[in-house]
Amino acid sequence: MIGRTIALAVLTSAITFSAIAQSGVISEAYIGCLTEENLSQLEGAISSGDTRLRDSMMGKVCVIVQGYEYSMLDEGILTSTIRVYVNESSIDLIVPSEAVRK
């Protein structure tokens, strides 16, 4: 019985620590998009100076996520999927993984 109690306490601590480590607030001006393809297109538009493409995507399929709370859904090497919370709503977005590295 004591062994189970200790195991449960360790598991609860691990889950709590994992949840804390996998959430936060985006502190810098990063962009999140609905899909990885959208993020790639937007990064290409920014790199090439294509302001027309950039402007057509911003606010429709991509947004600036700075200052918003998030929870990690899938952490990758180049991109990560996060859930961003805005008031009572949330949305899942793809962001550059560096946006959520602490």
mmCIF file of C-alpha atoms in Angstrom:
data_model
loop_
_atom_site.group_PDB
_atom_site.id
_atom_site.type_symbol
_atom_site.label_atom_id
_atom_site.label_comp_id
_atom_site.label_asym_id
_atom_site.label_seq_id
_atom_site.Cartn_x
_atom_site.Cartn_y
_atom_site.Cartn_z
ATOM 1 C CA MET A 1 0.000 0.000 0.000
ATOM 2 C CA ILE A 2 2.785 2.440 0.870
ATOM 3 C CA GLY A 3 4.543 1.552 -2.379
ATOM 4 C CA ARG A 4 1.420 2.442 -4.366
ATOM 5 C CA THR A 5 1.037 5.727 -2.516
ATOM 6 C CA ILE A 6 4.651 6.670 -3.242
ATOM 7 C CA ALA A 7 4.309 5.656 -6.909
ATOM 8 C CA LEU A 8 1.124 7.718 -7.226
ATOM 9 C CA ALA A 9 2.812 10.737 -5.601
ATOM 10 C CA VAL A 10 5.785 10.459 -7.981
ATOM 11 C CA LEU A 11 3.478 10.110 -10.998
ATOM 12 C CA THR A 12 1.390 13.095 -9.892
ATOM 13 C CA SER A 13 4.542 15.194 -9.432
ATOM 14 C CA ALA A 14 5.810 14.193 -12.877
ATOM 15 C CA ILE A 15 2.503 15.059 -14.526
ATOM 16 C CA THR A 16 2.318 18.398 -12.713
ATOM 17 C CA PHE A 17 5.918 19.252 -13.626
ATOM 18 C CA SER A 18 5.298 18.258 -17.249
ATOM 19 C CA ALA A 19 2.204 20.463 -17.465
ATOM 20 C CA ILE A 20 4.073 23.418 -15.971
ATOM 21 C CA ALA A 21 7.056 22.961 -18.295
ATOM 22 C CA GLN A 22 4.811 22.715 -21.343
ATOM 23 C CA SER A 23 2.990 26.014 -21.017
ATOM 24 C CA GLY A 24 3.787 29.685 -20.756
ATOM 25 C CA VAL A 25 3.494 33.018 -22.495
ATOM 26 C CA ILE A 26 5.126 33.826 -25.844
ATOM 27 C CA SER A 27 7.504 36.625 -24.912
ATOM 28 C CA GLU A 28 8.797 37.706 -28.326
ATOM 29 C CA ALA A 29 7.183 38.695 -31.636
ATOM 30 C CA TYR A 30 6.722 35.279 -33.245
ATOM 31 C CA ILE A 31 4.086 34.295 -35.757
ATOM 32 C CA GLY A 32 1.769 31.304 -35.540
ATOM 33 C CA CYS A 33 -0.137 29.866 -38.485
ATOM 34 C CA LEU A 34 -2.957 27.378 -38.949
ATOM 35 C CA THR A 35 -0.751 24.921 -40.860
ATOM 36 C CA GLU A 36 2.927 24.209 -41.321
ATOM 37 C CA GLU A 37 2.514 25.031 -45.025
ATOM 38 C CA ASN A 38 1.101 28.470 -44.123
ATOM 39 C CA LEU A 39 4.054 29.129 -41.807
ATOM 40 C CA SER A 40 6.518 28.102 -44.511
ATOM 41 C CA GLN A 41 4.804 30.324 -47.095
ATOM 42 C CA LEU A 42 4.802 33.285 -44.741
ATOM 43 C CA GLU A 43 8.467 32.825 -43.835
ATOM 44 C CA GLY A 44 9.262 32.715 -47.565
ATOM 45 C CA ALA A 45 7.250 35.868 -48.187
ATOM 46 C CA ILE A 46 9.043 37.689 -45.375
ATOM 47 C CA SER A 47 12.472 36.505 -46.556
ATOM 48 C CA SER A 48 11.842 37.547 -50.158
ATOM 49 C CA GLY A 49 10.210 40.855 -49.248
ATOM 50 C CA ASP A 50 6.854 39.846 -50.761
ATOM 51 C CA THR A 51 4.736 42.229 -48.704
ATOM 52 C CA ARG A 52 1.629 41.517 -50.745
ATOM 53 C CA LEU A 53 1.673 37.800 -49.875
ATOM 54 C CA ARG A 54 2.625 38.545 -46.257
ATOM 55 C CA ASP A 55 -0.232 41.015 -45.848
ATOM 56 C CA SER A 56 -2.733 38.642 -47.456
ATOM 57 C CA MET A 57 -1.861 35.932 -44.916
ATOM 58 C CA MET A 58 -1.636 37.959 -41.717
ATOM 59 C CA GLY A 59 -4.869 37.995 -39.760
ATOM 60 C CA LYS A 60 -6.363 35.275 -41.940
ATOM 61 C CA VAL A 61 -4.162 32.185 -41.569
ATOM 62 C CA CYS A 62 -1.300 33.613 -39.480
ATOM 63 C CA VAL A 63 -1.141 35.911 -36.443
ATOM 64 C CA ILE A 64 1.445 37.391 -34.111
ATOM 65 C CA VAL A 65 1.337 35.335 -30.908
ATOM 66 C CA GLN A 66 3.473 37.551 -28.656
ATOM 67 C CA GLY A 67 1.974 38.013 -25.216
ATOM 68 C CA TYR A 68 -0.475 35.115 -25.444
ATOM 69 C CA GLU A 69 -0.624 32.147 -23.098
ATOM 70 C CA TYR A 70 -0.084 28.744 -24.692
ATOM 71 C CA SER A 71 0.037 25.035 -23.965
ATOM 72 C CA MET A 72 2.382 22.729 -25.879
ATOM 73 C CA LEU A 73 0.629 20.113 -27.997
ATOM 74 C CA ASP A 74 3.543 18.779 -30.070
ATOM 75 C CA GLU A 75 7.142 19.937 -29.746
ATOM 76 C CA GLY A 76 9.285 19.490 -32.843
ATOM 77 C CA ILE A 77 12.780 20.423 -33.931
ATOM 78 C CA LEU A 78 11.809 23.178 -36.373
ATOM 79 C CA THR A 79 8.137 23.757 -35.641
ATOM 80 C CA SER A 80 5.837 23.072 -32.724
ATOM 81 C CA THR A 81 2.077 22.914 -32.362
ATOM 82 C CA ILE A 82 0.652 24.952 -29.502
ATOM 83 C CA ARG A 83 -2.782 25.866 -28.234
ATOM 84 C CA VAL A 84 -3.032 29.640 -27.816
ATOM 85 C CA TYR A 85 -5.587 31.035 -25.384
ATOM 86 C CA VAL A 86 -7.413 34.283 -26.093
ATOM 87 C CA ASN A 87 -9.966 35.161 -23.416
ATOM 88 C CA GLU A 88 -12.388 32.211 -23.309
ATOM 89 C CA SER A 89 -11.329 30.855 -26.709
ATOM 90 C CA SER A 90 -8.358 28.890 -27.956
ATOM 91 C CA ILE A 91 -6.809 27.985 -31.288
ATOM 92 C CA ASP A 92 -4.144 25.479 -32.314
ATOM 93 C CA LEU A 93 -1.264 27.054 -34.224
ATOM 94 C CA ILE A 94 2.059 26.016 -35.717
ATOM 95 C CA VAL A 95 4.962 28.180 -34.524
ATOM 96 C CA PRO A 96 8.733 28.079 -34.986
ATOM 97 C CA SER A 97 10.010 25.905 -32.130
ATOM 98 C CA GLU A 98 12.307 28.700 -30.972
ATOM 99 C CA ALA A 99 9.168 30.665 -30.012
ATOM 100 C CA VAL A 100 8.464 28.221 -27.171
ATOM 101 C CA ARG A 101 11.986 27.392 -26.038
ATOM 102 C CA LYS A 102 12.780 28.798 -22.635
#
